[in-house]
Short mmCIF file of C-alpha atoms and ligand atoms in Angstrom, two decimals:
data_model
loop_
_atom_site.label_atom_id
_atom_site.label_comp_id
_atom_site.label_asym_id
_atom_site.label_seq_id
_atom_site.Cartn_x
_atom_site.Cartn_y
_atom_site.Cartn_z
CA MET A 1 2.24 -16.36 -25.35
CA ALA A 2 -0.73 -14.84 -23.47
CA GLN A 3 -2.82 -17.05 -21.21
CA LYS A 4 -6.44 -16.37 -20.19
CA SER A 5 -6.51 -15.96 -16.39
CA LEU A 6 -9.13 -14.82 -13.91
CA LEU A 7 -7.41 -11.99 -12.03
CA SER A 8 -8.24 -9.50 -9.31
CA GLY A 9 -6.45 -7.26 -6.84
CA TRP A 10 -6.10 -8.16 -3.18
CA GLY A 11 -9.70 -7.07 -2.47
CA ARG A 12 -10.95 -9.71 -4.98
CA PHE A 13 -13.25 -7.04 -6.39
CA PRO A 14 -13.54 -6.79 -9.35
CA LYS A 15 -12.50 -10.15 -10.85
CA VAL A 16 -11.81 -10.13 -14.58
CA THR A 17 -10.53 -12.58 -17.18
CA CYS A 18 -7.35 -11.12 -18.68
CA ASN A 19 -4.72 -12.13 -21.22
CA LEU A 20 -1.76 -12.71 -18.92
CA ILE A 21 1.76 -12.50 -20.37
CA ARG A 22 4.65 -13.70 -18.20
CA PRO A 23 7.99 -12.89 -19.86
CA ARG A 24 11.21 -14.31 -18.43
CA LEU A 25 13.76 -12.21 -20.28
CA GLU A 26 14.09 -8.64 -21.47
CA GLN A 27 13.74 -9.69 -25.13
CA ASP A 28 10.43 -11.46 -24.31
CA MET A 29 9.31 -8.28 -22.57
CA ARG A 30 10.16 -6.24 -25.69
CA ARG A 31 8.16 -8.66 -27.83
CA ALA A 32 5.20 -8.35 -25.46
CA ILE A 33 5.19 -4.60 -26.06
CA GLU A 34 3.80 -5.28 -29.53
CA HIS A 35 0.53 -6.27 -27.83
CA PRO A 36 -2.12 -3.55 -28.53
CA SER A 37 -3.09 -2.85 -24.93
CA LEU A 38 -1.26 -3.68 -21.69
CA ILE A 39 -0.90 -2.98 -18.00
CA PRO A 40 2.10 -4.06 -15.91
CA ARG A 41 1.39 -6.27 -12.92
CA GLY A 42 3.56 -7.14 -9.93
CA ASN A 43 2.22 -9.42 -7.21
CA GLY A 44 -1.41 -8.20 -7.38
CA ARG A 45 -1.36 -6.62 -3.89
CA SER A 46 -3.04 -3.41 -4.96
CA TYR A 47 -6.62 -3.83 -3.81
CA GLY A 48 -8.71 -2.83 -6.81
CA ASP A 49 -8.42 -2.63 -10.60
CA ALA A 50 -5.02 -0.92 -11.04
CA ALA A 51 -3.28 -4.04 -12.38
CA LEU A 52 -6.17 -5.31 -14.52
CA ASN A 53 -6.69 -5.04 -18.27
CA PRO A 54 -8.71 -7.75 -20.06
CA LEU A 55 -6.67 -7.23 -23.26
CA GLY A 56 -3.23 -7.63 -21.73
CA VAL A 57 -1.56 -7.91 -18.33
CA LEU A 58 2.25 -7.94 -18.36
CA SER A 59 3.61 -9.75 -15.32
CA SER A 60 6.99 -8.88 -13.81
CA LEU A 61 7.12 -11.87 -11.48
CA GLN A 62 9.54 -13.90 -13.61
CA THR A 63 12.02 -11.04 -13.83
CA ASP A 64 13.17 -10.86 -10.23
CA ARG A 65 16.96 -10.99 -10.36
CA LEU A 66 19.17 -9.05 -8.01
CA ARG A 67 21.71 -7.04 -10.06
CA SER A 68 24.18 -5.60 -7.55
CA PHE A 69 24.64 -4.34 -4.02
CA ASP A 70 27.18 -1.81 -2.75
CA PRO A 71 27.60 -2.05 1.04
CA GLU A 72 29.39 1.33 1.09
CA SER A 73 26.47 3.32 -0.31
CA GLY A 74 23.69 0.85 0.56
CA ILE A 75 22.48 0.99 -3.07
CA LEU A 76 20.83 -2.19 -4.30
CA ALA A 77 19.95 -2.71 -7.97
CA CYS A 78 17.41 -5.33 -9.04
CA GLU A 79 14.79 -6.27 -11.57
CA ALA A 80 11.35 -4.86 -10.88
CA GLY A 81 9.74 -8.24 -10.18
CA LEU A 82 11.86 -8.85 -7.07
CA LEU A 83 9.61 -9.38 -4.06
CA LEU A 84 10.15 -7.18 -1.02
CA ALA A 85 10.36 -10.39 1.07
CA ASP A 86 13.33 -11.55 -1.02
CA LEU A 87 14.96 -8.13 -0.95
CA ILE A 88 14.78 -8.13 2.87
CA ALA A 89 16.07 -11.72 3.06
CA PHE A 90 19.15 -10.58 1.10
CA ALA A 91 19.74 -7.18 2.69
CA LEU A 92 18.98 -7.70 6.38
CA PRO A 93 21.79 -10.16 7.22
CA ARG A 94 24.11 -7.58 5.59
CA GLY A 95 22.88 -4.89 7.97
CA PHE A 96 20.48 -3.03 5.63
CA PHE A 97 16.72 -2.54 5.50
CA PRO A 98 14.42 -0.98 2.86
CA PRO A 99 13.90 2.72 3.54
CA VAL A 100 10.08 2.44 3.31
CA VAL A 101 7.86 -0.66 3.44
CA PRO A 102 4.09 -1.17 3.14
CA GLY A 103 1.99 -3.44 5.41
CA THR A 104 2.88 -6.61 3.47
CA LYS A 105 6.19 -7.96 2.21
CA PHE A 106 4.49 -9.73 -0.71
CA VAL A 107 4.81 -6.81 -3.13
CA THR A 108 7.31 -6.24 -5.92
CA VAL A 109 9.81 -3.42 -6.28
CA GLY A 110 8.01 -2.31 -9.47
CA GLY A 111 4.66 -2.26 -7.66
CA MET A 112 6.11 -0.17 -4.84
CA ILE A 113 7.45 2.39 -7.31
CA ALA A 114 4.31 2.49 -9.48
CA ALA A 115 2.13 3.15 -6.40
CA ASP A 116 4.87 5.26 -4.72
CA ILE A 117 3.97 3.49 -1.52
CA HIS A 118 4.21 5.03 1.94
CA GLY A 119 5.02 3.30 5.20
CA LYS A 120 4.74 3.88 8.93
CA ASN A 121 7.62 6.37 8.57
CA HIS A 122 6.13 8.67 5.94
CA HIS A 123 6.28 11.65 8.32
CA GLY A 124 10.10 11.38 8.28
CA ALA A 125 11.20 9.33 5.28
CA GLY A 126 8.60 10.29 2.64
CA THR A 127 7.47 7.76 0.06
CA PHE A 128 9.41 4.83 -1.43
CA CYS A 129 10.37 6.74 -4.57
CA ARG A 130 12.27 9.33 -2.55
CA HIS A 131 14.87 6.56 -2.13
CA VAL A 132 14.93 5.39 -5.75
CA VAL A 133 18.22 6.43 -7.33
CA SER A 134 17.30 5.47 -10.90
CA LEU A 135 15.10 3.13 -12.90
CA THR A 136 14.72 1.84 -16.44
CA LEU A 137 11.39 1.88 -18.20
CA LEU A 138 10.23 -0.04 -21.27
CA THR A 139 7.93 2.43 -23.03
CA ALA A 140 5.10 1.98 -25.52
CA ASP A 141 7.34 2.39 -28.60
CA GLY A 142 9.63 -0.42 -27.39
CA THR A 143 12.52 1.82 -26.29
CA ILE A 144 14.12 1.62 -22.88
CA GLN A 145 14.48 4.91 -21.04
CA ARG A 146 16.52 5.53 -17.91
CA CYS A 147 15.28 8.07 -15.44
CA GLY A 148 15.80 9.26 -11.88
CA PRO A 149 15.50 12.38 -9.75
CA ASP A 150 18.32 14.07 -11.72
CA GLU A 151 17.97 12.40 -15.10
CA ASN A 152 14.89 12.57 -17.30
CA ALA A 153 13.19 13.88 -14.14
CA ALA A 154 9.77 14.60 -15.67
CA LEU A 155 9.38 10.98 -16.76
CA PHE A 156 10.58 9.85 -13.31
CA GLN A 157 7.97 12.00 -11.56
CA ALA A 158 5.23 10.60 -13.78
CA THR A 159 6.37 7.00 -13.23
CA CYS A 160 6.61 7.30 -9.42
CA GLY A 161 3.00 6.76 -8.41
CA GLY A 162 2.00 6.54 -12.10
CA MET A 163 0.27 3.16 -11.62
CA GLY A 164 2.05 1.49 -14.53
CA LEU A 165 0.70 3.96 -17.11
CA THR A 166 4.05 5.27 -18.35
CA GLY A 167 5.42 1.81 -19.21
CA MET A 168 6.97 -1.29 -17.70
CA ILE A 169 9.62 -0.66 -15.04
CA LEU A 170 12.39 -3.17 -15.74
CA ASP A 171 15.07 -2.36 -13.15
CA ALA A 172 15.55 -0.04 -10.23
CA ALA A 173 18.34 1.07 -7.91
CA ILE A 174 17.29 1.86 -4.35
CA ARG A 175 19.22 3.30 -1.44
CA LEU A 176 18.72 1.08 1.63
CA VAL A 177 19.22 2.21 5.23
CA PRO A 178 21.77 0.68 7.62
CA VAL A 179 20.36 -1.12 10.69
CA GLU A 180 22.10 -2.84 13.60
CA THR A 181 19.49 -5.54 14.11
CA ALA A 182 16.38 -7.15 12.63
CA TYR A 183 14.36 -5.88 15.60
CA LEU A 184 12.42 -2.82 16.67
CA ARG A 185 11.92 -1.27 20.04
CA GLN A 186 8.17 -0.80 20.09
CA GLU A 187 6.14 1.32 22.45
CA THR A 188 2.42 0.59 22.65
CA LEU A 189 0.04 3.28 23.87
CA ARG A 190 -3.69 3.37 24.40
CA ALA A 191 -5.72 6.42 23.29
CA THR A 192 -9.20 6.76 24.76
CA SER A 193 -10.63 9.12 22.13
CA LEU A 194 -9.93 10.67 18.73
CA ASP A 195 -8.39 13.81 20.27
CA ASP A 196 -6.18 11.62 22.42
CA ALA A 197 -5.18 9.49 19.40
CA MET A 198 -4.23 12.53 17.32
CA ALA A 199 -2.32 14.08 20.22
CA LEU A 200 -0.34 10.84 20.63
CA CYS A 201 0.34 10.65 16.88
CA GLU A 202 1.67 14.22 16.98
CA ALA A 203 3.73 13.45 20.08
CA SER A 204 5.16 10.41 18.28
CA SER A 205 6.28 12.32 15.19
CA GLY A 206 9.86 12.31 16.49
CA TRP A 207 9.82 8.51 16.37
CA ARG A 208 10.90 6.82 13.16
CA TYR A 209 7.75 4.69 12.82
CA GLY A 210 4.21 5.22 14.02
CA VAL A 211 0.76 3.83 13.29
CA ALA A 212 -2.58 3.68 15.08
CA TRP A 213 -5.18 0.93 14.94
CA ILE A 214 -8.51 2.69 15.36
CA ASP A 215 -11.81 1.22 16.54
CA CYS A 216 -14.31 2.55 14.00
CA LEU A 217 -17.31 1.19 15.83
CA ALA A 218 -16.71 3.02 19.12
CA ARG A 219 -19.17 5.85 19.76
CA GLY A 220 -19.73 8.86 22.00
CA ARG A 221 -16.82 9.64 24.34
CA ARG A 222 -14.95 6.61 23.01
CA LEU A 223 -15.17 7.70 19.37
CA GLY A 224 -11.76 7.20 17.76
CA ARG A 225 -10.24 5.14 20.59
CA SER A 226 -7.04 3.60 19.31
CA ILE A 227 -3.93 1.59 20.01
CA ILE A 228 -0.77 3.37 18.90
CA TYR A 229 2.40 1.55 17.98
CA ARG A 230 5.54 3.64 17.62
CA ALA A 231 9.00 2.22 17.09
CA GLU A 232 12.70 2.67 16.40
CA HIS A 233 15.17 0.18 14.96
CA ALA A 234 16.65 -1.60 17.99
CA THR A 235 20.38 -1.44 18.67
CA LYS A 236 22.59 -4.51 19.19
CA SER A 237 22.76 -3.89 22.93
CA GLU A 238 18.96 -3.82 23.18
CA VAL A 239 18.62 -7.18 21.41
CA GLY A 240 21.57 -9.31 22.57
CA GLY A 241 22.32 -12.68 20.95
CA ASP A 242 22.23 -12.89 17.13
CA PRO A 243 21.01 -9.43 16.08
CA PHE A 244 19.73 -10.68 12.71
CA GLY A 245 18.39 -14.07 13.77
CA VAL A 246 14.59 -14.03 13.65
CA PRO A 247 12.78 -17.23 14.66
CA PRO A 248 10.34 -18.31 11.91
CA ARG A 249 6.80 -17.19 12.60
CA PRO A 250 4.01 -19.76 12.48
CA VAL A 251 2.05 -19.08 9.29
CA ARG A 252 -1.60 -20.06 8.91
CA ARG A 253 -3.62 -20.18 5.72
CA ILE A 254 -7.31 -19.32 5.33
CA PRO A 255 -8.35 -22.45 3.43
CA ILE A 256 -11.78 -21.38 2.14
CA ASP A 257 -13.85 -18.34 1.27
CA PHE A 258 -15.70 -17.44 4.47
CA PRO A 259 -19.44 -16.77 4.18
CA ALA A 260 -19.89 -13.07 3.38
CA TRP A 261 -21.77 -12.46 6.67
CA THR A 262 -18.85 -13.59 8.89
CA LEU A 263 -17.61 -10.04 9.29
CA ASN A 264 -20.61 -8.15 10.58
CA ARG A 265 -21.30 -5.37 13.07
CA TRP A 266 -21.35 -7.78 16.03
CA SER A 267 -18.34 -9.93 15.21
CA VAL A 268 -16.28 -6.84 14.39
CA SER A 269 -17.29 -4.85 17.47
CA SER A 270 -16.47 -7.87 19.70
CA PHE A 271 -13.10 -8.22 17.97
CA ASN A 272 -12.43 -4.49 18.37
CA ALA A 273 -13.37 -4.42 22.07
CA LEU A 274 -11.11 -7.40 22.75
CA TYR A 275 -8.25 -5.97 20.71
CA TYR A 276 -8.47 -2.65 22.53
CA ALA A 277 -8.68 -4.20 26.00
CA ARG A 278 -5.96 -6.79 25.43
CA ALA A 279 -3.31 -4.50 23.92
CA ARG A 280 -0.18 -4.70 26.05
CA VAL A 281 0.74 -1.13 26.82
CA GLY A 282 4.49 -0.56 27.33
CA THR A 283 7.82 -1.21 25.63
CA SER A 284 8.83 -4.42 23.91
CA ILE A 285 11.39 -5.71 21.41
CA VAL A 286 9.67 -7.16 18.32
CA ASP A 287 11.11 -8.55 15.12
CA TYR A 288 10.64 -6.63 11.87
CA ASP A 289 8.19 -9.20 10.48
CA ARG A 290 5.75 -8.84 13.38
CA TYR A 291 6.04 -5.07 13.48
CA PHE A 292 5.75 -4.27 9.78
CA PHE A 293 3.86 -7.24 8.35
CA PRO A 294 1.53 -8.64 11.05
CA LEU A 295 -1.07 -9.82 8.54
CA ASP A 296 1.43 -11.81 6.46
CA ALA A 297 1.21 -14.59 9.08
CA LEU A 298 -2.36 -15.27 7.92
CA LEU A 299 -2.01 -16.26 4.26
CA GLY A 300 -5.07 -15.52 2.15
CA TRP A 301 -6.73 -13.35 4.84
CA ASN A 302 -8.61 -11.62 2.02
CA ARG A 303 -10.83 -14.74 1.90
CA LEU A 304 -12.33 -13.71 5.27
CA TYR A 305 -14.57 -11.32 3.32
CA GLY A 306 -16.11 -14.10 1.29
CA ARG A 307 -16.58 -14.45 -2.45
CA PRO A 308 -17.90 -10.95 -3.17
CA GLY A 309 -14.59 -9.53 -1.95
CA PHE A 310 -13.94 -6.21 -0.27
CA VAL A 311 -12.86 -2.65 -0.89
CA GLN A 312 -10.22 -0.73 0.95
CA TYR A 313 -11.15 2.91 1.37
CA GLN A 314 -8.02 4.94 2.11
CA CYS A 315 -8.23 8.69 2.29
CA VAL A 316 -5.78 11.39 3.31
CA ILE A 317 -6.92 14.69 4.81
CA PRO A 318 -4.76 17.85 5.07
CA ARG A 319 -3.56 18.40 8.63
CA ALA A 320 -5.60 21.52 9.43
CA GLU A 321 -8.80 19.81 8.32
CA SER A 322 -8.03 16.44 9.91
CA PRO A 323 -9.67 16.85 13.35
CA ALA A 324 -13.03 17.90 11.88
CA ALA A 325 -12.93 15.49 8.93
CA LEU A 326 -11.88 12.45 10.95
CA ARG A 327 -14.60 13.14 13.51
CA ARG A 328 -17.23 13.34 10.76
CA LEU A 329 -15.95 10.17 9.08
CA LEU A 330 -15.88 8.20 12.33
CA GLU A 331 -19.31 9.44 13.41
CA ARG A 332 -20.75 8.33 10.09
CA LEU A 333 -19.00 4.95 10.30
CA SER A 334 -20.09 4.19 13.85
CA SER A 335 -23.68 5.25 13.20
CA ALA A 336 -23.77 3.08 10.07
CA GLY A 337 -22.38 0.19 12.16
CA SER A 338 -20.27 -0.72 9.17
CA SER A 339 -17.89 -3.56 9.76
CA SER A 340 -14.46 -2.17 8.95
CA PHE A 341 -12.40 -4.48 11.04
CA LEU A 342 -8.97 -3.28 10.05
CA SER A 343 -8.84 0.47 10.36
CA VAL A 344 -5.56 2.27 10.40
CA LEU A 345 -4.68 5.91 11.11
CA LYS A 346 -1.29 7.37 10.17
CA LEU A 347 0.35 10.76 10.19
CA CYS A 348 1.80 11.70 6.78
CA GLY A 349 4.62 14.14 6.05
CA PRO A 350 4.98 16.51 3.08
CA GLN A 351 3.68 15.65 -0.37
CA ALA A 352 5.95 13.56 -2.63
CA ALA A 353 7.41 14.60 -6.00
CA GLY A 354 5.42 11.94 -7.94
CA LEU A 355 2.67 13.65 -9.96
CA LEU A 356 0.03 11.14 -8.86
CA SER A 357 1.57 10.17 -5.51
CA PHE A 358 -1.06 9.88 -2.81
CA PRO A 359 0.16 11.31 0.51
CA LEU A 360 -0.53 14.87 1.60
CA GLU A 361 0.72 16.37 4.85
CA GLY A 362 -1.98 15.29 7.27
CA TYR A 363 -3.71 12.11 8.38
CA THR A 364 -4.54 9.03 6.38
CA LEU A 365 -7.33 6.66 7.39
CA ALA A 366 -7.69 3.21 5.81
CA LEU A 367 -10.90 1.18 6.14
CA ASP A 368 -11.88 -2.23 4.77
CA PHE A 369 -15.48 -2.76 3.66
CA PRO A 370 -17.12 -5.94 2.38
CA ALA A 371 -18.20 -5.29 -1.22
CA ASN A 372 -21.98 -4.83 -1.01
CA THR A 373 -24.53 -2.20 -2.00
CA ALA A 374 -24.93 -0.72 1.49
CA ASN A 375 -21.18 -0.16 1.78
CA PHE A 376 -20.89 1.30 -1.73
CA ASN A 377 -23.59 3.83 -0.75
CA LEU A 378 -21.82 4.56 2.51
CA MET A 379 -18.54 5.17 0.66
CA LEU A 380 -20.29 7.77 -1.53
CA GLU A 381 -21.16 9.63 1.67
CA LEU A 382 -17.57 9.32 2.89
CA ASP A 383 -16.41 10.71 -0.49
CA ARG A 384 -18.42 13.88 0.13
CA ILE A 385 -16.79 14.38 3.55
CA VAL A 386 -13.31 13.77 2.10
CA LEU A 387 -13.99 16.26 -0.73
CA GLU A 388 -15.37 18.94 1.60
CA HIS A 389 -12.17 18.79 3.65
CA GLY A 390 -9.73 18.87 0.72
CA GLY A 391 -8.70 15.20 0.96
CA ARG A 392 -8.28 12.45 -1.60
CA LEU A 393 -8.27 8.66 -2.09
CA TYR A 394 -5.34 6.30 -2.76
CA LEU A 395 -5.28 4.81 -6.27
CA ALA A 396 -3.53 1.61 -5.14
CA LYS A 397 -6.51 0.78 -2.94
CA ASP A 398 -9.30 2.08 -5.14
CA SER A 399 -11.85 0.23 -7.24
CA ARG A 400 -14.85 2.58 -7.21
CA MET A 401 -13.95 6.30 -7.13
CA SER A 402 -15.59 8.47 -9.81
CA ALA A 403 -13.59 10.26 -12.51
CA THR A 404 -15.01 13.56 -11.24
CA MET A 405 -13.73 13.06 -7.71
CA PHE A 406 -10.35 11.98 -9.06
CA ARG A 407 -10.03 15.11 -11.23
CA GLN A 408 -11.02 17.35 -8.33
CA THR A 409 -8.49 15.90 -5.93
CA TYR A 410 -5.31 15.28 -7.96
CA PRO A 411 -4.26 18.80 -9.06
CA ARG A 412 -1.13 17.61 -10.93
CA LEU A 413 -3.18 15.35 -13.21
CA ALA A 414 -2.76 17.64 -16.26
CA SER A 415 1.06 17.50 -15.96
CA PHE A 416 0.89 13.71 -15.71
CA GLN A 417 -1.37 13.46 -18.76
CA ALA A 418 0.94 15.69 -20.80
CA ILE A 419 3.94 13.42 -20.14
CA ARG A 420 1.91 10.29 -20.72
CA HIS A 421 0.63 11.65 -24.02
CA GLN A 422 4.20 12.38 -25.11
CA ILE A 423 5.52 8.85 -24.48
CA ASP A 424 2.34 6.86 -25.14
CA PRO A 425 0.04 8.81 -27.50
CA THR A 426 -2.16 5.79 -28.26
CA ARG A 427 -2.53 4.85 -24.57
CA LYS A 428 -1.15 1.38 -25.06
CA PHE A 429 -0.60 1.24 -21.31
CA SER A 430 -4.01 1.36 -19.71
CA SER A 431 -5.95 -0.42 -16.98
CA LEU A 432 -9.51 -0.73 -15.77
CA LEU A 433 -8.55 1.92 -13.22
CA SER A 434 -7.23 4.36 -15.84
CA GLU A 435 -10.33 3.85 -18.01
CA ARG A 436 -12.71 4.30 -15.07
CA LEU A 437 -10.95 7.47 -13.93
CA ASP A 438 -10.48 8.77 -17.48
CA LEU A 439 -6.83 9.13 -16.55
C1 FAD B 501 -1.95 -6.14 3.36
C2 FAD B 501 -1.56 -4.96 2.54
C3 FAD B 501 -0.99 -3.87 3.15
C4 FAD B 501 -0.62 -2.76 2.40
N1 FAD B 501 -0.07 -1.70 3.05
C5 FAD B 501 0.30 -0.60 2.35
C6 FAD B 501 0.90 0.52 3.00
O1 FAD B 501 1.11 0.51 4.21
N2 FAD B 501 1.25 1.59 2.24
C7 FAD B 501 1.04 1.62 0.90
O2 FAD B 501 1.39 2.61 0.26
N3 FAD B 501 0.49 0.56 0.25
C8 FAD B 501 0.11 -0.53 0.94
N4 FAD B 501 -0.44 -1.60 0.29
C9 FAD B 501 -0.63 -1.52 -1.17
C10 FAD B 501 0.57 -2.08 -1.94
O3 FAD B 501 1.78 -1.75 -1.32
C11 FAD B 501 0.60 -1.49 -3.35
O4 FAD B 501 -0.63 -1.66 -3.99
C12 FAD B 501 1.69 -2.06 -4.26
O5 FAD B 501 1.65 -1.36 -5.48
C13 FAD B 501 1.48 -3.54 -4.56
O6 FAD B 501 2.59 -4.04 -5.27
P1 FAD B 501 2.43 -5.26 -6.31
O7 FAD B 501 3.78 -5.70 -6.71
O8 FAD B 501 1.54 -6.30 -5.73
O9 FAD B 501 1.74 -4.51 -7.52
P2 FAD B 501 0.36 -4.79 -8.30
O10 FAD B 501 -0.75 -4.76 -7.32
O11 FAD B 501 0.49 -5.96 -9.16
O12 FAD B 501 0.30 -3.46 -9.19
C14 FAD B 501 0.08 -2.20 -8.58
C15 FAD B 501 0.31 -1.09 -9.59
O13 FAD B 501 1.69 -1.07 -9.96
C16 FAD B 501 1.83 -1.22 -11.36
N5 FAD B 501 3.04 -2.02 -11.57
C17 FAD B 501 3.37 -3.19 -10.98
N6 FAD B 501 4.58 -3.61 -11.44
C18 FAD B 501 5.02 -2.69 -12.32
C19 FAD B 501 6.18 -2.56 -13.15
N7 FAD B 501 7.15 -3.47 -13.17
N8 FAD B 501 6.27 -1.48 -13.95
C20 FAD B 501 5.30 -0.53 -13.96
N9 FAD B 501 4.19 -0.60 -13.20
C21 FAD B 501 4.05 -1.66 -12.40
C22 FAD B 501 0.57 -1.89 -11.84
O14 FAD B 501 0.27 -1.57 -13.18
C23 FAD B 501 -0.46 -1.30 -10.88
O15 FAD B 501 -0.90 -0.07 -11.36
C24 FAD B 501 -0.82 -2.74 0.99
C25 FAD B 501 -1.39 -3.86 0.36
C26 FAD B 501 -1.75 -4.96 1.12
C27 FAD B 501 -2.37 -6.15 0.44
#
């Protein structure tokens, strides 16, 4: 039943041969549970080693059926392998949109719950799991348990953000939000410095969505210069015509692995300068696909980093510490001339209920680094800054954090471990990430 497959996360680092099991039906899933060691896997869009286990990887991709939808309450029930892209294709023409989405629509519902993902609206809407009404979980002993915020709540809190370590999520019911159109009214702003960028993020906290692209190679007075995109769902009168008709976007595919040197200090700083100068400041109406998922139009963009792959370094820093910490991080990045060409700054709202959920009230900064020794050393330095300012790293992006740093920065780890030990005493569900972090 299992097939040997070379797998990785989106960062293509590390790559590991795993026994991949792809059940179609619930009974096949139950049979797969007899395997000695397993980790659930959705669409492999976590960046690092969270969905990797050489002994057994249990794919949800074949279990992607929609169960029900109630237009009165907006509650949609589906199997965990349903892709966000398919969920949107179903819900949007009916006037509903997911309450929280990440930066790509090629993720599964199960993957969004297991990482308790956050979106550009975290400051107002919280994480994805805040909108999960209930879920069912296939646990290590082969039983199926139902849980939700008001039912079996401890198991729910461990599963939301639990990175697949409490069992296989089979189904979930999610409350969607009503929208009038498939479009957003976007306002684009230019920030000339870090202080300016943070002031604009704060000033945008009344907007539903907000995100800043930040130039990590700018120095001196320009340190932290950014382009800020804030948005609201557009109304019918703002859009006109067919409110849910979105013209298909041209999609390109990166056909080959680029040479690893393609993204270097010079190519990235030229790209950044151009991006900053060319940004069209002002208000525009953009479709949901361009606003939320700009990178999805370039299929296989992870190949730009070449065969060695890349690492996404995403930290969150408590609000009071953010100005000092972000300045230190950016100063170190610009002096190292490191080529993080997609760097994103977001304001986060209060901490989620999930025991291992990532966001803290403050700012999150996400950086992409080619996987090489110089960047691994640089990330160790960034770790020290993050630690000194009370921040932490996001498990869904991680492939290199130490167990010590993890223990120091996730204070609810002991509660998570207690629940995990109760439902899976032999640690049947484990991953390279959980082994590395001694989770
Ligand atoms: C371009 C891009 C942009 C992104 N933007 C954001 C963002 O803005 N915000 C954010 O929070 N994240 C973001 N992410 C990360 C992504 O949303 C998460 O990593 C998500 O978990 C990926 O879902 P997946 O289905 O691909 O899961 P996988 O990567 O396959 O798995 C991720 C984790 O979920 C577990 N899992 C998967 N399915 C199940 C299941 N059925 N039952 C139990 N556990 C399961 C796995 O064991 C693993 O631990 C982004 C990723 C990419 C590539």
